[in-house]
Amino acid sequence: MQATTSGTSALNPGLSSGARELLKWLALLAMTGDHVAKVVFGGYLPVVSELGRIAFPLFALVMACNLAQPGADLRRSIRRLALWGVIAQPVHAWAFGAWLPLNILLTFLLAAVAVQALVSNRALLLLLVAGVLPMLVDYQWAGVGFVVLAWLAFRHRAWWLLLVAFGALCWGNHNGWALLAIPLVLAVARVQWRLPRWRWAFYGYYVGHLAVLATAARLLA
């Protein structure tokens, strides 16, 4: 891994591929800690659970930035999220003991479809995936709306929309810990990171770590 200073301004569609990859790994670590607290330790671990609140905004910002890139293949992203979201759901239900809310990959699926609806000017589809179906998924309307607002911010450089997105997310979480993602993203964005992309590793890890945690919880019980 190499890092060099970059003149690219923070939080813009030019955020390097390596920087986005690093943010995904940081989000993955935060997510894992949060899930360990919830699945194995009954819901809460000091510091670990608080840091877990940065996982979603980091993943969501990276996704929004990816979708805002010129030539982004929305349909391929939708297909990938649908496939892995369906694969993950039984394992997610096993780990958390309930089928609802549906797993976070399906939250991101709704957000990607909402972006596609905006691009193709399909108002009824947008109403369905951003207005109705979020009741079924993790982070609900705040989660889907965060990705859509962040995509608009990256695409049109309307950075004030990120304030709205974070405000809604903090309201949904009933705390402000998600705001810790902001200085982290700004710090990472100032450096040109050179990291390889692991497209499928994150999806496989998501399913695998939930299976491991669910098994560990049952054995400890």
CSV table of C-alpha atoms in Angstrom, one decimal:
chain,number,residue,atom,x,y,z
A,1,MET,CA,0.0,0.0,0.0
A,2,GLN,CA,1.3,3.4,-0.9
A,3,ALA,CA,0.0,6.8,0.0
A,4,THR,CA,0.7,10.2,-1.5
A,5,THR,CA,-0.8,13.6,-0.9
A,6,SER,CA,-3.4,14.6,-3.4
A,7,GLY,CA,-4.8,17.9,-4.6
A,8,THR,CA,-8.2,16.4,-5.1
A,9,SER,CA,-10.8,18.1,-3.0
A,10,ALA,CA,-12.5,15.9,-0.4
A,11,LEU,CA,-15.8,14.3,-1.1
A,12,ASN,CA,-16.0,14.8,-4.8
A,13,PRO,CA,-16.6,12.3,-7.7
A,14,GLY,CA,-12.9,12.2,-8.2
A,15,LEU,CA,-12.2,10.5,-4.9
A,16,SER,CA,-9.7,7.8,-5.9
A,17,SER,CA,-10.5,4.2,-6.2
A,18,GLY,CA,-7.9,3.4,-3.6
A,19,ALA,CA,-9.4,5.9,-1.1
A,20,ARG,CA,-12.9,4.4,-1.6
A,21,GLU,CA,-11.4,0.9,-1.1
A,22,LEU,CA,-9.8,2.0,2.2
A,23,LEU,CA,-13.0,3.5,3.4
A,24,LYS,CA,-14.8,0.2,2.7
A,25,TRP,CA,-12.3,-1.7,4.8
A,26,LEU,CA,-12.6,0.8,7.6
A,27,ALA,CA,-16.4,0.5,7.4
A,28,LEU,CA,-16.1,-3.3,7.4
A,29,LEU,CA,-14.1,-3.2,10.6
A,30,ALA,CA,-16.7,-0.9,12.3
A,31,MET,CA,-19.5,-3.1,11.0
A,32,THR,CA,-17.9,-6.2,12.3
A,33,GLY,CA,-17.4,-4.8,15.8
A,34,ASP,CA,-21.0,-3.6,15.9
A,35,HIS,CA,-22.3,-7.0,14.8
A,36,VAL,CA,-20.1,-8.8,17.4
A,37,ALA,CA,-21.7,-6.5,20.1
A,38,LYS,CA,-25.3,-7.2,18.8
A,39,VAL,CA,-25.1,-10.9,18.0
A,40,VAL,CA,-22.6,-12.3,20.6
A,41,PHE,CA,-22.8,-9.8,23.5
A,42,GLY,CA,-26.5,-9.1,23.5
A,43,GLY,CA,-26.6,-5.7,21.9
A,44,TYR,CA,-23.9,-3.3,23.3
A,45,LEU,CA,-20.2,-3.0,23.9
A,46,PRO,CA,-18.8,0.4,25.1
A,47,VAL,CA,-16.9,2.2,22.3
A,48,VAL,CA,-17.3,-0.7,19.9
A,49,SER,CA,-21.0,0.0,19.5
A,50,GLU,CA,-20.5,3.7,19.1
A,51,LEU,CA,-17.8,3.2,16.4
A,52,GLY,CA,-20.2,0.9,14.7
A,53,ARG,CA,-22.4,3.9,13.8
A,54,ILE,CA,-19.8,5.0,11.3
A,55,ALA,CA,-20.1,1.8,9.2
A,56,PHE,CA,-23.2,2.7,7.4
A,57,PRO,CA,-22.3,6.3,6.4
A,58,LEU,CA,-18.9,5.1,5.1
A,59,PHE,CA,-20.4,2.3,3.0
A,60,ALA,CA,-23.1,4.7,1.8
A,61,LEU,CA,-20.8,7.5,0.8
A,62,VAL,CA,-18.5,5.1,-1.1
A,63,MET,CA,-21.5,3.6,-2.9
A,64,ALA,CA,-22.9,7.0,-3.8
A,65,CYS,CA,-19.5,8.2,-5.0
A,66,ASN,CA,-19.1,5.0,-7.2
A,67,LEU,CA,-22.6,5.5,-8.7
A,68,ALA,CA,-21.8,9.2,-9.4
A,69,GLN,CA,-18.7,8.2,-11.5
A,70,PRO,CA,-19.0,8.8,-15.2
A,71,GLY,CA,-20.0,5.6,-16.9
A,72,ALA,CA,-21.2,3.9,-13.7
A,73,ASP,CA,-23.2,0.8,-14.5
A,74,LEU,CA,-26.3,1.1,-12.3
A,75,ARG,CA,-27.9,-2.0,-13.6
A,76,ARG,CA,-24.9,-4.2,-12.8
A,77,SER,CA,-24.8,-2.7,-9.3
A,78,ILE,CA,-28.5,-3.5,-8.9
A,79,ARG,CA,-28.1,-7.1,-10.0
A,80,ARG,CA,-25.1,-7.6,-7.7
A,81,LEU,CA,-26.9,-6.2,-4.7
A,82,ALA,CA,-30.0,-8.1,-5.4
A,83,LEU,CA,-28.1,-11.4,-5.7
A,84,TRP,CA,-26.1,-11.0,-2.5
A,85,GLY,CA,-28.9,-9.4,-0.6
A,86,VAL,CA,-31.1,-12.5,-1.2
A,87,ILE,CA,-28.2,-14.8,-0.3
A,88,ALA,CA,-27.5,-13.0,2.9
A,89,GLN,CA,-31.0,-12.7,4.2
A,90,PRO,CA,-31.4,-16.2,5.7
A,91,VAL,CA,-28.1,-15.9,7.4
A,92,HIS,CA,-28.9,-12.4,8.6
A,93,ALA,CA,-32.2,-13.6,10.0
A,94,TRP,CA,-30.4,-16.5,11.8
A,95,ALA,CA,-27.8,-14.1,13.3
A,96,PHE,CA,-30.3,-11.5,14.5
A,97,GLY,CA,-33.2,-13.7,15.2
A,98,ALA,CA,-35.7,-12.0,13.0
A,99,TRP,CA,-36.5,-11.6,9.3
A,100,LEU,CA,-37.3,-7.9,9.6
A,101,PRO,CA,-35.7,-5.5,9.0
A,102,LEU,CA,-34.1,-7.0,5.9
A,103,ASN,CA,-30.3,-6.8,5.6
A,104,ILE,CA,-28.3,-3.8,4.7
A,105,LEU,CA,-27.5,-5.0,1.2
A,106,LEU,CA,-31.2,-4.8,0.4
A,107,THR,CA,-31.2,-1.2,1.8
A,108,PHE,CA,-28.4,-0.4,-0.7
A,109,LEU,CA,-30.4,-2.2,-3.4
A,110,LEU,CA,-33.4,0.1,-2.9
A,111,ALA,CA,-31.1,3.1,-3.0
A,112,ALA,CA,-29.5,1.9,-6.2
A,113,VAL,CA,-32.9,1.4,-7.8
A,114,ALA,CA,-34.0,4.8,-6.6
A,115,VAL,CA,-30.9,6.4,-8.3
A,116,GLN,CA,-31.8,4.5,-11.5
A,117,ALA,CA,-35.4,5.8,-11.2
A,118,LEU,CA,-34.1,9.3,-10.9
A,119,VAL,CA,-31.8,8.9,-13.9
A,120,SER,CA,-34.6,7.4,-16.0
A,121,ASN,CA,-37.3,9.8,-14.7
A,122,ARG,CA,-39.5,7.0,-13.4
A,123,ALA,CA,-41.6,8.7,-10.7
A,124,LEU,CA,-43.7,5.7,-9.7
A,125,LEU,CA,-40.7,3.5,-9.3
A,126,LEU,CA,-39.0,6.1,-7.2
A,127,LEU,CA,-42.1,6.4,-5.0
A,128,LEU,CA,-42.1,2.6,-4.5
A,129,VAL,CA,-38.4,2.1,-3.7
A,130,ALA,CA,-37.8,5.3,-1.7
A,131,GLY,CA,-41.3,5.9,-0.3
A,132,VAL,CA,-42.8,2.5,0.5
A,133,LEU,CA,-40.3,-0.3,0.6
A,134,PRO,CA,-37.8,1.2,3.0
A,135,MET,CA,-40.1,0.3,5.8
A,136,LEU,CA,-38.9,-3.3,5.3
A,137,VAL,CA,-35.1,-2.7,5.4
A,138,ASP,CA,-32.4,-1.8,7.8
A,139,TYR,CA,-32.0,2.0,8.4
A,140,GLN,CA,-35.4,2.4,6.6
A,141,TRP,CA,-36.0,5.8,4.9
A,142,ALA,CA,-33.0,7.4,6.5
A,143,GLY,CA,-30.7,4.8,5.0
A,144,VAL,CA,-32.1,4.8,1.4
A,145,GLY,CA,-32.4,8.6,1.5
A,146,PHE,CA,-28.8,9.0,2.7
A,147,VAL,CA,-27.4,7.2,-0.4
A,148,VAL,CA,-29.7,9.1,-2.8
A,149,LEU,CA,-28.8,12.4,-1.3
A,150,ALA,CA,-25.1,11.6,-1.2
A,151,TRP,CA,-25.3,10.5,-4.9
A,152,LEU,CA,-27.0,13.9,-5.8
A,153,ALA,CA,-24.3,15.7,-3.8
A,154,PHE,CA,-21.4,13.9,-5.6
A,155,ARG,CA,-23.1,14.2,-9.0
A,156,HIS,CA,-24.0,17.9,-8.8
A,157,ARG,CA,-21.5,19.1,-6.2
A,158,ALA,CA,-24.4,20.1,-3.9
A,159,TRP,CA,-22.5,19.3,-0.7
A,160,TRP,CA,-25.2,20.8,1.5
A,161,LEU,CA,-27.3,17.7,0.8
A,162,LEU,CA,-24.8,15.7,2.8
A,163,LEU,CA,-25.8,17.8,5.9
A,164,VAL,CA,-29.4,16.8,5.3
A,165,ALA,CA,-28.4,13.1,4.8
A,166,PHE,CA,-26.3,13.0,8.0
A,167,GLY,CA,-29.0,14.9,9.9
A,168,ALA,CA,-31.7,12.3,8.9
A,169,LEU,CA,-29.3,9.4,9.7
A,170,CYS,CA,-28.5,10.8,13.2
A,171,TRP,CA,-32.2,11.3,13.8
A,172,GLY,CA,-32.9,7.7,12.8
A,173,ASN,CA,-30.1,6.4,15.0
A,174,HIS,CA,-31.2,8.7,18.0
A,175,ASN,CA,-27.6,9.7,18.4
A,176,GLY,CA,-24.9,11.7,16.6
A,177,TRP,CA,-22.1,9.0,16.4
A,178,ALA,CA,-22.5,8.8,12.6
A,179,LEU,CA,-20.9,12.2,12.4
A,180,LEU,CA,-17.6,10.7,13.2
A,181,ALA,CA,-17.5,9.4,9.6
A,182,ILE,CA,-17.1,13.0,8.3
A,183,PRO,CA,-13.6,13.8,9.6
A,184,LEU,CA,-12.5,10.2,8.7
A,185,VAL,CA,-13.6,10.6,5.1
A,186,LEU,CA,-12.1,14.1,4.8
A,187,ALA,CA,-8.7,12.7,6.1
A,188,VAL,CA,-8.7,9.7,3.8
A,189,ALA,CA,-9.8,11.9,0.8
A,190,ARG,CA,-6.6,14.1,1.2
A,191,VAL,CA,-4.4,11.2,0.3
A,192,GLN,CA,-4.0,9.2,-2.9
A,193,TRP,CA,-4.2,5.7,-1.7
A,194,ARG,CA,-3.2,2.8,-3.9
A,195,LEU,CA,-5.1,-0.2,-3.0
A,196,PRO,CA,-6.4,-3.0,-5.2
A,197,ARG,CA,-10.2,-3.4,-5.5
A,198,TRP,CA,-11.8,-6.5,-4.0
A,199,ARG,CA,-15.3,-6.4,-5.6
A,200,TRP,CA,-16.7,-9.7,-4.3
A,201,ALA,CA,-14.7,-10.0,-1.1
A,202,PHE,CA,-17.0,-7.6,0.8
A,203,TYR,CA,-20.1,-9.5,-0.2
A,204,GLY,CA,-18.6,-12.8,0.8
A,205,TYR,CA,-17.3,-11.4,4.0
A,206,TYR,CA,-20.7,-10.0,4.9
A,207,VAL,CA,-22.4,-13.4,4.6
A,208,GLY,CA,-19.5,-15.3,6.1
A,209,HIS,CA,-19.1,-13.2,9.2
A,210,LEU,CA,-22.8,-13.3,10.0
A,211,ALA,CA,-22.7,-17.1,9.8
A,212,VAL,CA,-19.6,-17.2,12.1
A,213,LEU,CA,-21.2,-14.8,14.7
A,214,ALA,CA,-24.5,-16.7,14.6
A,215,THR,CA,-22.7,-20.0,15.3
A,216,ALA,CA,-20.6,-18.4,18.0
A,217,ALA,CA,-23.7,-17.0,19.7
A,218,ARG,CA,-25.4,-20.4,19.7
A,219,LEU,CA,-22.4,-22.1,21.1
A,220,LEU,CA,-21.9,-19.6,23.9
A,221,ALA,CA,-25.6,-19.7,24.7
